[in-house]
Amino acid sequence: MLSRRHSTLALFSILLPSLRAAASTRNRTSGITLNPYSYDLSPMGLSRPAECPPCFNCQLDAFTCGNFGDCSAYDGQCKCPPGWAGIDCLTPQCDSLADGEKRRQREEGKQCECKDGWGGVNCNVCMTDNACVGFPLRDVPDDDAGDIGNMTCYKAGETVFENHQICQVTNRKILDMLPDRPPEVTFSCNKESETCQFQFWTAQVESFYCSLSECASSLKHGNDYNTTMYDCQHIECKCVPGRFICGENGSIDITDFLKEDIVGPAKFSCRSNDGCRFEEPGMNDLISTFFGDGYITLDCQNGECLHYSQVPGYTAPPKPDNSRFIALSIAGAGLFVVAVSAVLWYAGRTHAGDFNKIRLPENESAKLMTDHVPAALQFEHISYSLGGRTILEDISGAARPGQLLAIMGASGAGKSTFLDILARKRKRGSVGGRILVNGREVLDADFKKVTGFVDQEDTLMSTLTVYETVLYSALLRLPREMSLEAKKFRTLETMHELGILGIKDSRIGDSGHRSISGGEKRRVSIACELVTSPSILFLDEPTSGLDAFNALSVIDSLVTLARDYNRTVIFTIHQPRSNIVSLFDQLIVLAQGRLIYSGEAAKCPDYLQSIGHPCPIGFNIADYMIDMTMQASVEPRSLDSPLPEAGTSDDDHMRDEERGVGVGRGPGVLSLSLRSSTGQSSTMADEETELQTRASSAAGTSSNFIKRKTSQLLEALRPASVRGDAPLPPKLAELVDAFARSEAAAAIRAEVEEAARVSAAEAQDQLAAPPDVALENSLTRGRKRASWGTQFRILSGRAFKNLYRDPALLTAHYVGSILVAFVCGMFYHNVTNDIAGFQNRLGFFFFTLALFGFSCLSSLGLFANERILFMRERANGYYSSFTYFSSKVLFDILPLRVIPPLVFGGIAYSFIGLVSTVPTFWKFMLTLVLFNLTTASVILLLSIAFANTSVASLVGTLIMLYNLLFTGLLINRTSLHPAARWLLTTSFFHAAFEALAVNELRYLQLKESKYGVDIDVPAATILSTFGLRSQSFWWPNISLLAIFFGAFTLISFLILHFYVKEKR
């Protein structure tokens, strides 16, 4: 073997001059390559015409695939390696390696013009990163690849998949021998097959090529250099017939030398800043013998298009460590909860009263009681009609300072309606008659300043103490010029007057949390009106629902108030016991809206005696008069009398108690028959009343019963305007006429006329006339009550106390926000930056909006529970609707709708691992808070607009479902008809969802691990696929949320101001 190698070298030295001569001759491939025409391939020795060339078939020994291309056993054609084409894989390709099979073949006699960024003899070597844009990733189907971003031209020399290099030969002697035909080497390796390819070129014409197998690459790092090495165990080289040193123009042919002596092992190595070398024992001997170098030296450029994540040594940057942020968020939430709990505990304690701390200036202590202006109330011919029906008719009377005027009557007699008219409450119907105060007609605004009104039902805030409840009334309604100490003193003084000072620190309580008794609660309601020192106090059924003792206690407080403090007290009462009746000064008795008696209570028995209806001895006159009016309201019938027509007697069952329409008694109902002491019976007093049961067996057959009930039902369904007013029963009409003709009625008329006459003569004799209540009140107290700022401060404090003293809802929101934040953090922890992470982010945003959206439905009860309280306090002049609404929004809505999303977001954001930049975090918080405020404003609007909480809840649920449908996750914007896309704009869920998604994903690059590589996908692209606009954070989304919040809040206030009013 050694002798053969030496002989080959000797031959090479002999032919070296001819080699130099051949170097100056142009290579003609057509004349020197393997000529298939010289072979006789005709089967069975048949001759082939000279003009018919044989067909190329690499399966035949006469043909071969250049550059070690694969020979297809199917069609006998060559499958060329990258950069080669032609029937025998010896024609270089141009353009770029990225073009794949679409590359052009190099024209004969010309050089390739590579595309920008590509180089090398056959344009296989990338030179720039831009050249790799769109380069197909290895093992990725073309249909899935698309345009892959973040590609780079890796030039470190190490093969990742398939590396290509173009090298200039730098051996001096070789360059001197080939001055016009610069030698070049192309070198490529495939890591998967562990093979490399080596081609030698002169003047960009290939001379010979080699295939290296069992190759292993390595990269060594030094202090100031790196070395890349390829060690191949085997090498096989072949000449391109007729090319340089391969028989070109009859010159030297090293075919046998390459085949027999170049067998390996071979090494290709490159050192940074020191060039490359190709070493193989046989080749080294040849180079050393003739050129004086130990190996072929090269200056190489290499390049391989890779995704940046495929570059050796690349490691994806770890996600920011949010553990500190998480710990701080959890600690902050915990501290916040502890701080809030401490504040609520301290503020919620029941403090001792401050009676001993009050020190009034002498000028104010004297003014408290002198501010009171005694007022007498005269009224005549009071009437009221509603819907074509007369409810009250021709009622007259008078109430004097220092006296109690009791208005009595059976249920439905019209007592409450009559009291509302005297107190000048808003009524739906038409009011007639004249009401005078000290003989003068007073405007409604001035009238309300000197009067107080206590409703039949106590509407007090259950979380406040007795002292706070009365104090708030004083602070809101007493003149602003009055000092705080004076208002506190007046509060305690009023409580002392009513005997509730001992329970001043007890909470009002409600049905579920009992605290004070019903009688005490009623006196608290009275104190709220009495604290303003009204001249006239109206009370609607102050003893309703109380036991006998508490009822007597309340009336006794009113007596003390009237007689000791010279107030005028007017109240309605149903059927009081005798010891309560004995406390009345004036008495008015009504029946079916008609006046039965009006005058002094002490003269009532004498009046009854005068009209032939004396009250039995020892009988409660209140019970007697009620029974008398009820008996007079029922027409007596014998057993043979015909059944009543529909709309006569049984029509009374359908009449409204509030409107003063009497309730009659139908057949079969127990009726109370009264006998006077002058009548038929002279037995004991307890026999003066007896229960008579009307026989119903003879009333008619069952068919008549059905007919009667059907008639009653049809009559009840007929409008009142059609039915008209039924005439009074004869006995009741007699009682009404009897009083109209009585001396008591004449005295009432005379008193009213005298009061009016005296007032008219005030200009001539002011001392003789009673004081002008409106004028005196304005002079002594001033016209202005608490300012808007004071009202807001007081109402805010009351709302805050109501919130923290009943902390169930507040606690549920705060604790729920913390727990749900941890649950979300557990399921979405460390969300990834891939398609799954994209989905998880959208799911988290959708869940968060649904959580806060539906939790806002809990606000439906915030106003609904105070609707009646608001209407009555507003009607009584406590405050304006604007200050109430503002305090409600600030101290009820904000603590429940601003703090919970901040707590939730502070924990969940860092726990989940969303984009950890400060602007992105606070944009996330802003979106959550604005969304929660918007949703709360919608729910507030519903709670104000709908008095029925169930209806408001249903409407609220439907609104939430509508918004969820058009959030942007369930329906794609592009799938909607253009005419329906405005529905997305009306959804505040969509505005918040899109803002959250854009804020988080707009600049995020998603890396999807697929086919062994990380494919970069801009999240903005997927956002647009979902129909979300990637530039719509501030406008329209955040702007729309702010507009929604402002609009719904404004509409809520307008409805509260103009619609939610007391209507009786």
PDB file of N, CA, C and O in Angstrom, residues 371-399:
ATOM      1  N   ASP A 371     -87.662  78.805  71.743  1.00  0.00           N
ATOM      2  CA  ASP A 371     -87.805  78.745  70.294  1.00  0.00           C
ATOM      3  C   ASP A 371     -89.170  78.213  69.883  1.00  0.00           C
ATOM      4  O   ASP A 371     -89.616  78.423  68.767  1.00  0.00           O
ATOM      5  N   HIS A 372     -89.835  77.521  70.801  1.00  0.00           N
ATOM      6  CA  HIS A 372     -91.121  76.927  70.459  1.00  0.00           C
ATOM      7  C   HIS A 372     -92.185  78.006  70.288  1.00  0.00           C
ATOM      8  O   HIS A 372     -92.301  78.937  71.093  1.00  0.00           O
ATOM      9  N   VAL A 373     -92.963  77.888  69.195  1.00  0.00           N
ATOM     10  CA  VAL A 373     -94.050  78.825  68.910  1.00  0.00           C
ATOM     11  C   VAL A 373     -95.367  78.067  69.034  1.00  0.00           C
ATOM     12  O   VAL A 373     -95.643  77.164  68.243  1.00  0.00           O
ATOM     13  N   PRO A 374     -96.208  78.351  70.045  1.00  0.00           N
ATOM     14  CA  PRO A 374     -97.499  77.644  70.174  1.00  0.00           C
ATOM     15  C   PRO A 374     -98.338  77.843  68.916  1.00  0.00           C
ATOM     16  O   PRO A 374     -98.390  78.936  68.346  1.00  0.00           O
ATOM     17  N   ALA A 375     -98.999  76.769  68.487  1.00  0.00           N
ATOM     18  CA  ALA A 375     -99.776  76.840  67.249  1.00  0.00           C
ATOM     19  C   ALA A 375    -101.066  76.072  67.425  1.00  0.00           C
ATOM     20  O   ALA A 375    -101.076  74.929  67.900  1.00  0.00           O
ATOM     21  N   ALA A 376    -102.155  76.712  67.046  1.00  0.00           N
ATOM     22  CA  ALA A 376    -103.468  76.070  67.017  1.00  0.00           C
ATOM     23  C   ALA A 376    -103.803  75.731  65.561  1.00  0.00           C
ATOM     24  O   ALA A 376    -103.499  76.507  64.650  1.00  0.00           O
ATOM     25  N   LEU A 377    -104.414  74.591  65.371  1.00  0.00           N
ATOM     26  CA  LEU A 377    -104.750  74.138  64.023  1.00  0.00           C
ATOM     27  C   LEU A 377    -106.264  74.121  63.867  1.00  0.00           C
ATOM     28  O   LEU A 377    -106.973  73.463  64.642  1.00  0.00           O
ATOM     29  N   GLN A 378    -106.763  74.875  62.902  1.00  0.00           N
ATOM     30  CA  GLN A 378    -108.193  74.884  62.598  1.00  0.00           C
ATOM     31  C   GLN A 378    -108.398  74.377  61.173  1.00  0.00           C
ATOM     32  O   GLN A 378    -107.616  74.694  60.263  1.00  0.00           O
ATOM     33  N   PHE A 379    -109.438  73.601  60.978  1.00  0.00           N
ATOM     34  CA  PHE A 379    -109.715  73.050  59.651  1.00  0.00           C
ATOM     35  C   PHE A 379    -111.225  72.909  59.494  1.00  0.00           C
ATOM     36  O   PHE A 379    -111.957  72.656  60.456  1.00  0.00           O
ATOM     37  N   GLU A 380    -111.693  73.128  58.279  1.00  0.00           N
ATOM     38  CA  GLU A 380    -113.123  73.028  58.013  1.00  0.00           C
ATOM     39  C   GLU A 380    -113.361  72.541  56.595  1.00  0.00           C
ATOM     40  O   GLU A 380    -112.582  72.795  55.686  1.00  0.00           O
ATOM     41  N   HIS A 381    -114.447  71.789  56.472  1.00  0.00           N
ATOM     42  CA  HIS A 381    -114.924  71.270  55.176  1.00  0.00           C
ATOM     43  C   HIS A 381    -113.832  70.477  54.437  1.00  0.00           C
ATOM     44  O   HIS A 381    -113.670  70.602  53.220  1.00  0.00           O
ATOM     45  N   ILE A 382    -113.098  69.689  55.178  1.00  0.00           N
ATOM     46  CA  ILE A 382    -112.051  68.873  54.551  1.00  0.00           C
ATOM     47  C   ILE A 382    -112.709  67.739  53.779  1.00  0.00           C
ATOM     48  O   ILE A 382    -113.570  67.003  54.301  1.00  0.00           O
ATOM     49  N   SER A 383    -112.311  67.607  52.533  1.00  0.00           N
ATOM     50  CA  SER A 383    -112.840  66.532  51.687  1.00  0.00           C
ATOM     51  C   SER A 383    -111.692  65.968  50.848  1.00  0.00           C
ATOM     52  O   SER A 383    -110.676  66.634  50.621  1.00  0.00           O
ATOM     53  N   TYR A 384    -111.878  64.752  50.413  1.00  0.00           N
ATOM     54  CA  TYR A 384    -110.854  64.091  49.618  1.00  0.00           C
ATOM     55  C   TYR A 384    -111.520  63.065  48.712  1.00  0.00           C
ATOM     56  O   TYR A 384    -112.346  62.263  49.163  1.00  0.00           O
ATOM     57  N   SER A 385    -111.175  63.109  47.443  1.00  0.00           N
ATOM     58  CA  SER A 385    -111.745  62.168  46.475  1.00  0.00           C
ATOM     59  C   SER A 385    -110.611  61.587  45.635  1.00  0.00           C
ATOM     60  O   SER A 385    -109.615  62.245  45.351  1.00  0.00           O
ATOM     61  N   LEU A 386    -110.817  60.344  45.235  1.00  0.00           N
ATOM     62  CA  LEU A 386    -109.806  59.630  44.455  1.00  0.00           C
ATOM     63  C   LEU A 386    -110.512  58.721  43.469  1.00  0.00           C
ATOM     64  O   LEU A 386    -111.333  57.875  43.856  1.00  0.00           O
ATOM     65  N   GLY A 387    -110.208  58.894  42.197  1.00  0.00           N
ATOM     66  CA  GLY A 387    -110.796  58.036  41.177  1.00  0.00           C
ATOM     67  C   GLY A 387    -112.299  58.137  41.089  1.00  0.00           C
ATOM     68  O   GLY A 387    -112.981  57.131  40.827  1.00  0.00           O
ATOM     69  N   GLY A 388    -112.836  59.311  41.322  1.00  0.00           N
ATOM     70  CA  GLY A 388    -114.286  59.482  41.222  1.00  0.00           C
ATOM     71  C   GLY A 388    -115.037  59.067  42.469  1.00  0.00           C
ATOM     72  O   GLY A 388    -116.269  59.148  42.497  1.00  0.00           O
ATOM     73  N   ARG A 389    -114.329  58.632  43.514  1.00  0.00           N
ATOM     74  CA  ARG A 389    -114.987  58.212  44.744  1.00  0.00           C
ATOM     75  C   ARG A 389    -114.634  59.185  45.851  1.00  0.00           C
ATOM     76  O   ARG A 389    -113.487  59.606  45.997  1.00  0.00           O
ATOM     77  N   THR A 390    -115.584  59.533  46.649  1.00  0.00           N
ATOM     78  CA  THR A 390    -115.377  60.443  47.770  1.00  0.00           C
ATOM     79  C   THR A 390    -114.906  59.638  48.973  1.00  0.00           C
ATOM     80  O   THR A 390    -115.632  58.770  49.472  1.00  0.00           O
ATOM     81  N   ILE A 391    -113.734  59.947  49.458  1.00  0.00           N
ATOM     82  CA  ILE A 391    -113.165  59.223  50.587  1.00  0.00           C
ATOM     83  C   ILE A 391    -113.466  59.947  51.896  1.00  0.00           C
ATOM     84  O   ILE A 391    -113.866  59.332  52.873  1.00  0.00           O
ATOM     85  N   LEU A 392    -113.273  61.255  51.908  1.00  0.00           N
ATOM     86  CA  LEU A 392    -113.598  62.090  53.055  1.00  0.00           C
ATOM     87  C   LEU A 392    -114.533  63.199  52.607  1.00  0.00           C
ATOM     88  O   LEU A 392    -114.433  63.685  51.487  1.00  0.00           O
ATOM     89  N   GLU A 393    -115.415  63.612  53.528  1.00  0.00           N
ATOM     90  CA  GLU A 393    -116.365  64.665  53.144  1.00  0.00           C
ATOM     91  C   GLU A 393    -116.750  65.496  54.362  1.00  0.00           C
ATOM     92  O   GLU A 393    -117.172  64.954  55.400  1.00  0.00           O
ATOM     93  N   ASP A 394    -116.546  66.821  54.226  1.00  0.00           N
ATOM     94  CA  ASP A 394    -117.042  67.827  55.165  1.00  0.00           C
ATOM     95  C   ASP A 394    -116.643  67.512  56.616  1.00  0.00           C
ATOM     96  O   ASP A 394    -117.486  67.261  57.472  1.00  0.00           O
ATOM     97  N   ILE A 395    -115.322  67.559  56.856  1.00  0.00           N
ATOM     98  CA  ILE A 395    -114.817  67.309  58.209  1.00  0.00           C
ATOM     99  C   ILE A 395    -114.218  68.609  58.718  1.00  0.00           C
ATOM    100  O   ILE A 395    -113.391  69.230  58.058  1.00  0.00           O
ATOM    101  N   SER A 396    -114.628  68.986  59.903  1.00  0.00           N
ATOM    102  CA  SER A 396    -114.160  70.235  60.517  1.00  0.00           C
ATOM    103  C   SER A 396    -113.741  69.954  61.941  1.00  0.00           C
ATOM    104  O   SER A 396    -114.165  68.966  62.567  1.00  0.00           O
ATOM    105  N   GLY A 397    -112.900  70.841  62.467  1.00  0.00           N
ATOM    106  CA  GLY A 397    -112.460  70.670  63.847  1.00  0.00           C
ATOM    107  C   GLY A 397    -111.332  71.630  64.150  1.00  0.00           C
ATOM    108  O   GLY A 397    -110.941  72.464  63.334  1.00  0.00           O
ATOM    109  N   ALA A 398    -110.794  71.490  65.378  1.00  0.00           N
ATOM    110  CA  ALA A 398    -109.705  72.368  65.810  1.00  0.00           C
ATOM    111  C   ALA A 398    -108.859  71.642  66.836  1.00  0.00           C
ATOM    112  O   ALA A 398    -109.349  70.769  67.570  1.00  0.00           O
ATOM    113  N   ALA A 399    -107.587  71.978  66.846  1.00  0.00           N
ATOM    114  CA  ALA A 399    -106.645  71.445  67.829  1.00  0.00           C
ATOM    115  C   ALA A 399    -105.884  72.612  68.414  1.00  0.00           C
ATOM    116  O   ALA A 399    -105.407  73.485  67.688  1.00  0.00           O
TER     117      ALA A 399
END
